Tab-separated table of N, CA and C in Angstrom:
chain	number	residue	atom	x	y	z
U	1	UNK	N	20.647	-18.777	13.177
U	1	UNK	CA	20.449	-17.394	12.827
U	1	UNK	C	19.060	-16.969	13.264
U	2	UNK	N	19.067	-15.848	13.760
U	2	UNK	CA	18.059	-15.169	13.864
U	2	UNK	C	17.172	-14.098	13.449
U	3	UNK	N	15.827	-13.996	13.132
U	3	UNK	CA	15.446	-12.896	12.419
U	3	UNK	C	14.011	-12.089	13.629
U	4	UNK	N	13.778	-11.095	14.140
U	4	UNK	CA	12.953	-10.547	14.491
U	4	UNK	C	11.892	-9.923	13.663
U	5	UNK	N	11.203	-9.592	14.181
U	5	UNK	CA	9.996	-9.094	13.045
U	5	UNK	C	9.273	-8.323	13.783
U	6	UNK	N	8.421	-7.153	13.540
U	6	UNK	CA	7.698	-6.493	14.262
U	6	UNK	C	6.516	-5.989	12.835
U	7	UNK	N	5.702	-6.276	13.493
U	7	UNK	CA	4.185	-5.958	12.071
U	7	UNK	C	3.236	-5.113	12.827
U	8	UNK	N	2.875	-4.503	12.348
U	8	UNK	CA	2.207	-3.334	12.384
U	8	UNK	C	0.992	-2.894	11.429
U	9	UNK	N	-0.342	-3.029	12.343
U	9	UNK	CA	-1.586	-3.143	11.167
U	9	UNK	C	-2.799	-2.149	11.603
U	10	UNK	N	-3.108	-1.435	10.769
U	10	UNK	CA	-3.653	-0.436	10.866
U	10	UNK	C	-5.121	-1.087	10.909
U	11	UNK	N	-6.052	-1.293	11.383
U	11	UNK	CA	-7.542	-2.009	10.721
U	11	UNK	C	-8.521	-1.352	11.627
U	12	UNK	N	-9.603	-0.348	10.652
U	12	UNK	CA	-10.290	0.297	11.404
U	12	UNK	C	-10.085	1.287	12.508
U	13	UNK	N	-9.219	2.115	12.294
U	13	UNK	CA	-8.451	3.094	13.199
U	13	UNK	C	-7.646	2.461	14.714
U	14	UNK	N	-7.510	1.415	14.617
U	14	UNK	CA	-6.976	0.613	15.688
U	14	UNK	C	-5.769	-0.152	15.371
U	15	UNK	N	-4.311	0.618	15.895
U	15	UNK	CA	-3.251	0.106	15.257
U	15	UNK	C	-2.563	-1.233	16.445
U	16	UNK	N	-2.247	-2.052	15.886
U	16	UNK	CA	-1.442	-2.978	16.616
U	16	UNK	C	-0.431	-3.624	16.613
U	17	UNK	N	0.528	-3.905	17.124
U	17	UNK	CA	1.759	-4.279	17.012
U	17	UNK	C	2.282	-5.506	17.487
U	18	UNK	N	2.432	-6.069	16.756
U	18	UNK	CA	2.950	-7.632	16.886
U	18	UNK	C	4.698	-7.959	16.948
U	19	UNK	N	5.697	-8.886	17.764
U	19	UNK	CA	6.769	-8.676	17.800
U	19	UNK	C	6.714	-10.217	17.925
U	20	UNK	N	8.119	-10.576	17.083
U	20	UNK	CA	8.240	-12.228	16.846
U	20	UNK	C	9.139	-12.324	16.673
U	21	UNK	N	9.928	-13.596	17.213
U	21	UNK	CA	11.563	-13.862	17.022
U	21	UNK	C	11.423	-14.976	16.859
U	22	UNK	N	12.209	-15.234	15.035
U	22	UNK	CA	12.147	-16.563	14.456
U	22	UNK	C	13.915	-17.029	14.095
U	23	UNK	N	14.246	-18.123	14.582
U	23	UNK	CA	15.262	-18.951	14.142
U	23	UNK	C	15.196	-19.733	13.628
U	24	UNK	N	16.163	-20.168	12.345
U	24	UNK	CA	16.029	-20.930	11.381
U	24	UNK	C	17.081	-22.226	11.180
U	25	UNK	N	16.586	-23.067	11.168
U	25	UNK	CA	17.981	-24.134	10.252
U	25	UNK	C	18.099	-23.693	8.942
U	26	UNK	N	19.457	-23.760	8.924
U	26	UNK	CA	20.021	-23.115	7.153
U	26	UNK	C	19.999	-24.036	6.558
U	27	UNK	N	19.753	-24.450	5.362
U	27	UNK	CA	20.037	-25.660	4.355
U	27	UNK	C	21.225	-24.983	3.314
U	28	UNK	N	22.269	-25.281	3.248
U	28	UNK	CA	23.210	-24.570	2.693
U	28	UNK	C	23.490	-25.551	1.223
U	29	UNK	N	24.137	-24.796	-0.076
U	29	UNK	CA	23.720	-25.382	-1.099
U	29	UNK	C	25.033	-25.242	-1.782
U	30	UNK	N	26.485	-25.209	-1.780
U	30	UNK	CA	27.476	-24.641	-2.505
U	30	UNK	C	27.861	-23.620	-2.086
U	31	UNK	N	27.557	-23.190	-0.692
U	31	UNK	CA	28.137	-21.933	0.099
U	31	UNK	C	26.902	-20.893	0.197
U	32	UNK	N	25.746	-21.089	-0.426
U	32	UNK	CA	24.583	-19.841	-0.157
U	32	UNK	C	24.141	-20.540	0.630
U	33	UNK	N	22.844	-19.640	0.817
U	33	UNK	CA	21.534	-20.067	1.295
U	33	UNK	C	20.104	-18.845	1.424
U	34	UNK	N	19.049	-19.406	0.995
U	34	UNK	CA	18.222	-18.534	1.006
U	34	UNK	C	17.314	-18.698	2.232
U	35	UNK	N	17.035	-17.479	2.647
U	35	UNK	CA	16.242	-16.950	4.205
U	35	UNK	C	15.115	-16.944	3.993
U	36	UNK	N	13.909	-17.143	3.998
U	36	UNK	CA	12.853	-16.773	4.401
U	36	UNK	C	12.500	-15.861	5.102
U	37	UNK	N	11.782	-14.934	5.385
U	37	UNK	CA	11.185	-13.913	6.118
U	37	UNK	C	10.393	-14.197	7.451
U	38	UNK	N	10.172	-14.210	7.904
U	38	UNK	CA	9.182	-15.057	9.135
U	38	UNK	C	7.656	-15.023	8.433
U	39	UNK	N	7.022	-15.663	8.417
U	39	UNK	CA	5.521	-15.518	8.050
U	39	UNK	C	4.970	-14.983	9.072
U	40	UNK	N	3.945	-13.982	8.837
U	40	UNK	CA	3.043	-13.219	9.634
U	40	UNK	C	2.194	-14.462	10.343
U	41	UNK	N	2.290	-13.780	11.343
U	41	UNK	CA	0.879	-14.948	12.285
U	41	UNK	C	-0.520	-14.697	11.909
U	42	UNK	N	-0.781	-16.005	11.134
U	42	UNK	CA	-2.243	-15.887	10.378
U	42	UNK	C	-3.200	-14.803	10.812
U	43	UNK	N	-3.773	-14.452	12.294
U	43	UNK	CA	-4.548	-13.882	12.772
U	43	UNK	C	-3.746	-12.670	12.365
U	44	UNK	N	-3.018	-12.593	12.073
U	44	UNK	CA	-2.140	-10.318	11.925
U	44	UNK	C	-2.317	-10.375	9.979
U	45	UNK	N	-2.392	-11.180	9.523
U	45	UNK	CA	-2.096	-11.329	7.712
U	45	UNK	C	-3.426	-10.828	7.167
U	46	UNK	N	-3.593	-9.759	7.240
U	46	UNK	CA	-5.044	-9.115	6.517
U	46	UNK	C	-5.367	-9.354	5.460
U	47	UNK	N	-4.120	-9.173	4.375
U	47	UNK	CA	-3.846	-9.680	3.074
U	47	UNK	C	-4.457	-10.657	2.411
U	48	UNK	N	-3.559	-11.774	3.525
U	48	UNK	CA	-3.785	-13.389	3.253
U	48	UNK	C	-5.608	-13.438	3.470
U	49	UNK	N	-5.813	-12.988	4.736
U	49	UNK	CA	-7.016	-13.881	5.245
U	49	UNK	C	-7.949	-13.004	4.004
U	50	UNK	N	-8.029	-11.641	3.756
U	50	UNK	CA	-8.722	-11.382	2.810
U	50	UNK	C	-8.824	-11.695	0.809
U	51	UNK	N	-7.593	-12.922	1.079
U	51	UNK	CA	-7.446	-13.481	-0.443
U	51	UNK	C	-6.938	-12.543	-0.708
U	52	UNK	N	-6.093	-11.387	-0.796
U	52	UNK	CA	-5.894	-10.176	-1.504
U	52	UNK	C	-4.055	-10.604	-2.221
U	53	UNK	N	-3.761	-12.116	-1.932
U	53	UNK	CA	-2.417	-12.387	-2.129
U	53	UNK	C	-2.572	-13.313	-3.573
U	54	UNK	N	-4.086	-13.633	-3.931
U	54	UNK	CA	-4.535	-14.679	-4.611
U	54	UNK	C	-5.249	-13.719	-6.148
U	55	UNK	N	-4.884	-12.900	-6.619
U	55	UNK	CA	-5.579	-11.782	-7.473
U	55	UNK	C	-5.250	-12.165	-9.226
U	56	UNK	N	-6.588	-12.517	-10.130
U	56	UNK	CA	-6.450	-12.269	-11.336
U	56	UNK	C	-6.098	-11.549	-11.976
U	57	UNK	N	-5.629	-11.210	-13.228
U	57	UNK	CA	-4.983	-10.515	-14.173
U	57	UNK	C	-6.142	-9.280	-14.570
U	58	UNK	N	-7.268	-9.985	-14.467
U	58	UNK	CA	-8.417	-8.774	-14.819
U	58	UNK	C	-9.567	-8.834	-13.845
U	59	UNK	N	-10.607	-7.762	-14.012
U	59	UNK	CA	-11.874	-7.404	-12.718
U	59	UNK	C	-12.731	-7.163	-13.443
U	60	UNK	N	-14.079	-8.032	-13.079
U	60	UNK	CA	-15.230	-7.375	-13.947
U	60	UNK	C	-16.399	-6.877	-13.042
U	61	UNK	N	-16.003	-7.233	-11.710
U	61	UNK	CA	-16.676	-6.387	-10.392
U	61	UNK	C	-15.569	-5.887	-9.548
U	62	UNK	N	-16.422	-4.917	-8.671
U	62	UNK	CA	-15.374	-4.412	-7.717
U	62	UNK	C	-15.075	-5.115	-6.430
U	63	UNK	N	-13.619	-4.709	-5.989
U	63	UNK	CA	-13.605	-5.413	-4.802
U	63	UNK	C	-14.007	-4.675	-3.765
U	64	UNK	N	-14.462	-5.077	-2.459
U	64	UNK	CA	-14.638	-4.760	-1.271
U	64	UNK	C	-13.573	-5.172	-0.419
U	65	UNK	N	-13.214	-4.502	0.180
U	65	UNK	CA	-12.525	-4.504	1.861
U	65	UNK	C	-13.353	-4.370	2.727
U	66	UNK	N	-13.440	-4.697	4.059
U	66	UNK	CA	-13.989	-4.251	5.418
U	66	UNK	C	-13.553	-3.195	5.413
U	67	UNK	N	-12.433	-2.383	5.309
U	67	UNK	CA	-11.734	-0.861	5.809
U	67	UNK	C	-10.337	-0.865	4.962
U	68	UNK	N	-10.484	0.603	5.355
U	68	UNK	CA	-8.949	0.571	5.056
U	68	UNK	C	-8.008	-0.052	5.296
U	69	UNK	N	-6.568	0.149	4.430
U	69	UNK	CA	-5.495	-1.027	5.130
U	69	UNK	C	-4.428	-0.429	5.704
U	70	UNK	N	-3.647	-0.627	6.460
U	70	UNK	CA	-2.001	0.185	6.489
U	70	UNK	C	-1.324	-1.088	6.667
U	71	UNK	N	-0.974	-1.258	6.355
U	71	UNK	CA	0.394	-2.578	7.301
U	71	UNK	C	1.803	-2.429	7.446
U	72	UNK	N	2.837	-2.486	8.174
U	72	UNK	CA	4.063	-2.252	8.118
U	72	UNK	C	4.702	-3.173	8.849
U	73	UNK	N	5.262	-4.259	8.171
U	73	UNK	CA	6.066	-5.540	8.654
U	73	UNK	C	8.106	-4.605	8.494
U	74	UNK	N	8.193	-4.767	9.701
U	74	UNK	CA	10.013	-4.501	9.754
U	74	UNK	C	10.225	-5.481	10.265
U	75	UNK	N	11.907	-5.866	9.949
U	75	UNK	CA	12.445	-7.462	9.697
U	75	UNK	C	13.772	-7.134	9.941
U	76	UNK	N	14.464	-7.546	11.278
U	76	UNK	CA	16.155	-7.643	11.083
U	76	UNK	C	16.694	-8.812	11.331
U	77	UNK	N	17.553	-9.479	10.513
U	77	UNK	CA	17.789	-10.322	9.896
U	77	UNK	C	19.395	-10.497	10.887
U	78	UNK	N	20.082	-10.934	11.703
U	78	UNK	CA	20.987	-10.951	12.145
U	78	UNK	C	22.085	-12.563	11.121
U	79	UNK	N	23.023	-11.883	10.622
U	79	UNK	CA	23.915	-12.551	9.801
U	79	UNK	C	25.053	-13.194	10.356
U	80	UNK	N	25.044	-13.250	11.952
U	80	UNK	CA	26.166	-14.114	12.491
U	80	UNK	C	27.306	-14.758	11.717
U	81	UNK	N	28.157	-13.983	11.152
U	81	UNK	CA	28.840	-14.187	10.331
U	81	UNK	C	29.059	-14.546	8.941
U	82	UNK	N	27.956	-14.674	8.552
U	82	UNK	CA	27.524	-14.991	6.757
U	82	UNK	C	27.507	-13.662	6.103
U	83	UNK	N	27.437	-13.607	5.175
U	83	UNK	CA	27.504	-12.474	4.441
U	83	UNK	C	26.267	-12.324	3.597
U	84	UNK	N	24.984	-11.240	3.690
U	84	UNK	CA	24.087	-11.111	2.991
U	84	UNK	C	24.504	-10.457	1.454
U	85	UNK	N	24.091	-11.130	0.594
U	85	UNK	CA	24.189	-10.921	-1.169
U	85	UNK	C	23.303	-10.358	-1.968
U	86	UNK	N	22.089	-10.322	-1.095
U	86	UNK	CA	20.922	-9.891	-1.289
U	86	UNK	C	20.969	-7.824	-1.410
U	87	UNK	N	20.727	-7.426	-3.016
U	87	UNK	CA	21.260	-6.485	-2.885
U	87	UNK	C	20.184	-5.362	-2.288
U	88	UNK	N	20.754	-4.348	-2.102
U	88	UNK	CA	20.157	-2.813	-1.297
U	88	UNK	C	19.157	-2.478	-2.407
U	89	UNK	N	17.727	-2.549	-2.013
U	89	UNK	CA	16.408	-1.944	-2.479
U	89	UNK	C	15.380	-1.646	-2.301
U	90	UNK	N	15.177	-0.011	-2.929
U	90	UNK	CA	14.380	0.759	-2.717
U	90	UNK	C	13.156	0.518	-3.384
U	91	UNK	N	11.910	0.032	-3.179
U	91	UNK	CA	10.519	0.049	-4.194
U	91	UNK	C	9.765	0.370	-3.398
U	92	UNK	N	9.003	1.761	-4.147
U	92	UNK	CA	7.845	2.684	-3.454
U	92	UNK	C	7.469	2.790	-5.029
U	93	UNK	N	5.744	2.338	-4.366
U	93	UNK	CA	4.998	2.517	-5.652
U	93	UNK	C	3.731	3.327	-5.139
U	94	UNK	N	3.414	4.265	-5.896
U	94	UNK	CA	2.187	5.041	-5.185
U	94	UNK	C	1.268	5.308	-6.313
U	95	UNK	N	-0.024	5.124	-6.092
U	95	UNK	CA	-1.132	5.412	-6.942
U	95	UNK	C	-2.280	6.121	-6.114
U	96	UNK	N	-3.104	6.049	-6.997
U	96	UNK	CA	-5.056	6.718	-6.623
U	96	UNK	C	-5.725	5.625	-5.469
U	97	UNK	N	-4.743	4.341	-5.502
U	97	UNK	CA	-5.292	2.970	-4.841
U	97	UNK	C	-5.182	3.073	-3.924
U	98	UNK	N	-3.708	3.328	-3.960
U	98	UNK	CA	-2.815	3.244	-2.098
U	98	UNK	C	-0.803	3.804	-2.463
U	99	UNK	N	-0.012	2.201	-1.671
U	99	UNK	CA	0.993	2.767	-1.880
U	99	UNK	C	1.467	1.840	-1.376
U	100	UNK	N	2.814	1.360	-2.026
U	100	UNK	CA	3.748	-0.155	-1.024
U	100	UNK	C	4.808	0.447	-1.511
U	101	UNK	N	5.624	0.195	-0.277
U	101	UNK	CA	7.219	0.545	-0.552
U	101	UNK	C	8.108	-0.526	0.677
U	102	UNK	N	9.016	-0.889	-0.156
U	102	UNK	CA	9.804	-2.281	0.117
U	102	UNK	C	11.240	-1.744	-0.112
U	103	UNK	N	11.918	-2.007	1.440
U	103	UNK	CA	13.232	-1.523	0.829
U	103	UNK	C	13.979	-2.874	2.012
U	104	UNK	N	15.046	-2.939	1.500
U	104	UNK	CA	16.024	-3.875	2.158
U	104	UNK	C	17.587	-3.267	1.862
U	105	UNK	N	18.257	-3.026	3.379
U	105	UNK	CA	19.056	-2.247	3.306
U	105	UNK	C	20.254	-3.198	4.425
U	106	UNK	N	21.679	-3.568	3.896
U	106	UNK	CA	22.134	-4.286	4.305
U	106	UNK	C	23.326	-3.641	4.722
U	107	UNK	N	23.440	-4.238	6.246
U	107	UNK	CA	24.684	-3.742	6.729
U	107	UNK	C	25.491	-4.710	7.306
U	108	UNK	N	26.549	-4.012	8.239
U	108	UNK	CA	27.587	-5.154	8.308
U	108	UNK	C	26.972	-5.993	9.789
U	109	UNK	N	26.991	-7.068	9.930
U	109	UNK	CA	25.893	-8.008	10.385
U	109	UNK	C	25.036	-8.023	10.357
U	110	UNK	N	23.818	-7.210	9.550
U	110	UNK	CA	22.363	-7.297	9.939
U	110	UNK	C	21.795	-6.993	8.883
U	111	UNK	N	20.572	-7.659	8.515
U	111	UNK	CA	20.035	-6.862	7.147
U	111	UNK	C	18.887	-6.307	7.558
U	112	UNK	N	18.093	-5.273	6.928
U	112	UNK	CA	16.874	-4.473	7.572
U	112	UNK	C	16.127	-4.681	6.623
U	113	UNK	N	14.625	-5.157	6.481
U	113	UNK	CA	13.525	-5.135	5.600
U	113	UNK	C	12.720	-4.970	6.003
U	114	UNK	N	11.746	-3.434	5.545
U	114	UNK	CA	10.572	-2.882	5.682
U	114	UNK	C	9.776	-2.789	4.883
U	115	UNK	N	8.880	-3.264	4.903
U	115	UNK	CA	7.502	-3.216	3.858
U	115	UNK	C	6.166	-2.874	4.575
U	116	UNK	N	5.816	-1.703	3.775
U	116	UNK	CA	4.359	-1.021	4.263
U	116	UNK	C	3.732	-0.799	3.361
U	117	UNK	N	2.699	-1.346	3.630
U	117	UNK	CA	1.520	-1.205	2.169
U	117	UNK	C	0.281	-0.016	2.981
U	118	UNK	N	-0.413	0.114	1.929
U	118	UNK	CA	-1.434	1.394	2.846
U	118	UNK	C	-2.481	1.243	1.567
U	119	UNK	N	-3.593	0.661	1.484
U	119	UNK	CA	-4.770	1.056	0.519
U	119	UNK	C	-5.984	2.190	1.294
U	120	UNK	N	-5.707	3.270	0.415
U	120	UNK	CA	-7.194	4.300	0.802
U	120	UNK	C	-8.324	4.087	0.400
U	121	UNK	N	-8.526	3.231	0.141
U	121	UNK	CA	-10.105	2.602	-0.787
U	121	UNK	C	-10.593	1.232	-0.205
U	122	UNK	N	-11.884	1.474	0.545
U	122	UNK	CA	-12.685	0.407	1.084
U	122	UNK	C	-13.489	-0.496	-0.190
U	123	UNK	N	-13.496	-0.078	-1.904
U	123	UNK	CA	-14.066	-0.293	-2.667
U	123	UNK	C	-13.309	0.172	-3.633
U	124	UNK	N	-12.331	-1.293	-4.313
U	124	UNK	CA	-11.858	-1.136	-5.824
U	124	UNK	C	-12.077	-0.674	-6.918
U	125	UNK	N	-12.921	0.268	-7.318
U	125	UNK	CA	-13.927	-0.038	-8.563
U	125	UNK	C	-12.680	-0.816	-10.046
U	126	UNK	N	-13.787	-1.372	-10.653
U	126	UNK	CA	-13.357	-2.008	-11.776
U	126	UNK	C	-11.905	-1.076	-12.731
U	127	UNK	N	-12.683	0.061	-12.830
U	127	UNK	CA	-11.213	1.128	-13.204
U	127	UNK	C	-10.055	1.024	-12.667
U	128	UNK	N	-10.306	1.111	-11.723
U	128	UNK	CA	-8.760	0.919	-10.494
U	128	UNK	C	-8.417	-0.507	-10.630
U	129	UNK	N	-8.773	-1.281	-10.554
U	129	UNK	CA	-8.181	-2.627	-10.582
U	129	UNK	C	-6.834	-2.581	-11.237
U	130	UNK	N	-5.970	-2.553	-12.188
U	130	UNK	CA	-5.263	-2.577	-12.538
U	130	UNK	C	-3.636	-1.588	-11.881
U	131	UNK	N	-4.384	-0.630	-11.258
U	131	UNK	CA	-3.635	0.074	-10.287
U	131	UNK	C	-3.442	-0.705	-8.852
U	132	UNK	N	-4.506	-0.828	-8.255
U	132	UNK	CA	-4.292	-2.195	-7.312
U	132	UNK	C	-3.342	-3.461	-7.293
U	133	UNK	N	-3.660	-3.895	-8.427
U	133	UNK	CA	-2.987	-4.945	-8.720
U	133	UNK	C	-1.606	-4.856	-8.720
U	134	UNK	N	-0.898	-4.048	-9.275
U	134	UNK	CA	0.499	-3.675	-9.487
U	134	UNK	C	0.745	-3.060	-8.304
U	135	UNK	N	-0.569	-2.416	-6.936
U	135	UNK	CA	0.500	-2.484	-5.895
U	135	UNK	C	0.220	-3.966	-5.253
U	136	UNK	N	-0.486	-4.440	-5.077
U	136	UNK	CA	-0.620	-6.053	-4.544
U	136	UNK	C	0.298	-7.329	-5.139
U	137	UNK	N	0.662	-6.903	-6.174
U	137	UNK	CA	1.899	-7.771	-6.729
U	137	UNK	C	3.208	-7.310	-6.013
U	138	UNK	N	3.573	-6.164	-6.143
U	138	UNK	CA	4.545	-5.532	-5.477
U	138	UNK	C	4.473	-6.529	-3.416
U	139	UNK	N	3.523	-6.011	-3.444
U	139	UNK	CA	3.718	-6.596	-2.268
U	139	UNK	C	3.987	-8.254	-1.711
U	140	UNK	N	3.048	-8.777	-2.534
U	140	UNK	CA	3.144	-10.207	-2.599
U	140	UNK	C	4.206	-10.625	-3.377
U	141	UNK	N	5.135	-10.348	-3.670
U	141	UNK	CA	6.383	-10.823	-4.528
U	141	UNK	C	7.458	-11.112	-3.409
U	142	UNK	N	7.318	-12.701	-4.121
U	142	UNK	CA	8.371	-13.549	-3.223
U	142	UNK	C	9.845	-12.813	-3.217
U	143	UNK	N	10.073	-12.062	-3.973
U	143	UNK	CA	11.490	-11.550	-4.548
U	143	UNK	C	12.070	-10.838	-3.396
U	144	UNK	N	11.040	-10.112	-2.452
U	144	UNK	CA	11.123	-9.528	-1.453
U	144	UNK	C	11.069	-10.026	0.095
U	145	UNK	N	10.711	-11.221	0.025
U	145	UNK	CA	10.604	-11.973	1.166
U	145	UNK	C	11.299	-12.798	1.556
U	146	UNK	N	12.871	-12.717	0.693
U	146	UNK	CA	13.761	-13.598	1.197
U	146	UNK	C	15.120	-12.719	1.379
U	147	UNK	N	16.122	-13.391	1.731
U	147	UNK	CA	17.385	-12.919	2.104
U	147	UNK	C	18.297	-14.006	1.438
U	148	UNK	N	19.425	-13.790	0.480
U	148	UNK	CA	20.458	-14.569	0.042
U	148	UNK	C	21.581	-14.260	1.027
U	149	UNK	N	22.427	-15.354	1.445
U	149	UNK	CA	23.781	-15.312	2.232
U	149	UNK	C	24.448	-16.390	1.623
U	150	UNK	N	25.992	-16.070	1.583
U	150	UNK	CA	26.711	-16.822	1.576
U	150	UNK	C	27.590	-17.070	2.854
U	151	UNK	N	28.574	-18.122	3.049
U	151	UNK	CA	29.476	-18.160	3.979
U	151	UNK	C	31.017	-17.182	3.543
């Protein structure tokens, strides 16, 4: 099976576009199996490399970014005959912080997953933290980075 990926990163008014085609061995378990997403190529993962995937429950300083963020990872998932189980969802969360919206929309051979995060703030302050956080969880949630199929 195959999954394509195309990521898309906004950093410092300079957008770039990355395109990747990942195939997988299935480990099948009682007729499912769960997909993985392709992992971003370390050098494109702004997120990752800025620890921003690694975040405490509370802030007693602010965070810094280098810049603003945008990112937009799209993902089609080709189902060569399996059937995706993984159900149709919409999550757009928007605050004073930024904004992530995650949707996965499944059709007949192919599943589609788009996730774009966007922070307007080069500087968290301590107030905001908690708004941040709930979109950086959103984003970093494994829940969204996989695909269920059965045969």
């Amino acid at each position: 099976m195959e999954t394509s990926a195309d990521y898309t990163i906004l950093n410092e008014g300079k957008e770039k576009t990355v395109k990747i085609t990942e195939t997988n061995d299935i480990q099948w378990l009682d007729g499912y199996a769960m997909i993985a997403l392709p992992a971003k190529p370390s050098i494109y993962n702004v997120v990752q490399r800025l620890k921003l995937d690694k975040l405490s429950k509370e802030r007693y300083a602010p965070i810094a970014i280098p810049c603003k963020l945008r990112e937009t990872d799209d993902y089609v998932r080709s189902l060569d005959g399996v059937t995706s189980v993984t159900k149709n969802v919409q999550k757009p969360l928007v605050n004073s912080v930024g904004s992530v919206n995650i949707s996965i929309l499944n059709e007949p051979g192919k599943v589609f997953v788009k996730r774009t995060l966007e922070l307007k703030m080069e500087v968290i302050p301590v107030a905001k933290y908690k708004e941040f956080l709930a979109i950086m969880r959103l984003w970093n949630s494994d829940n969204y980075r996989k695909v269920l199929i059965k045969k």
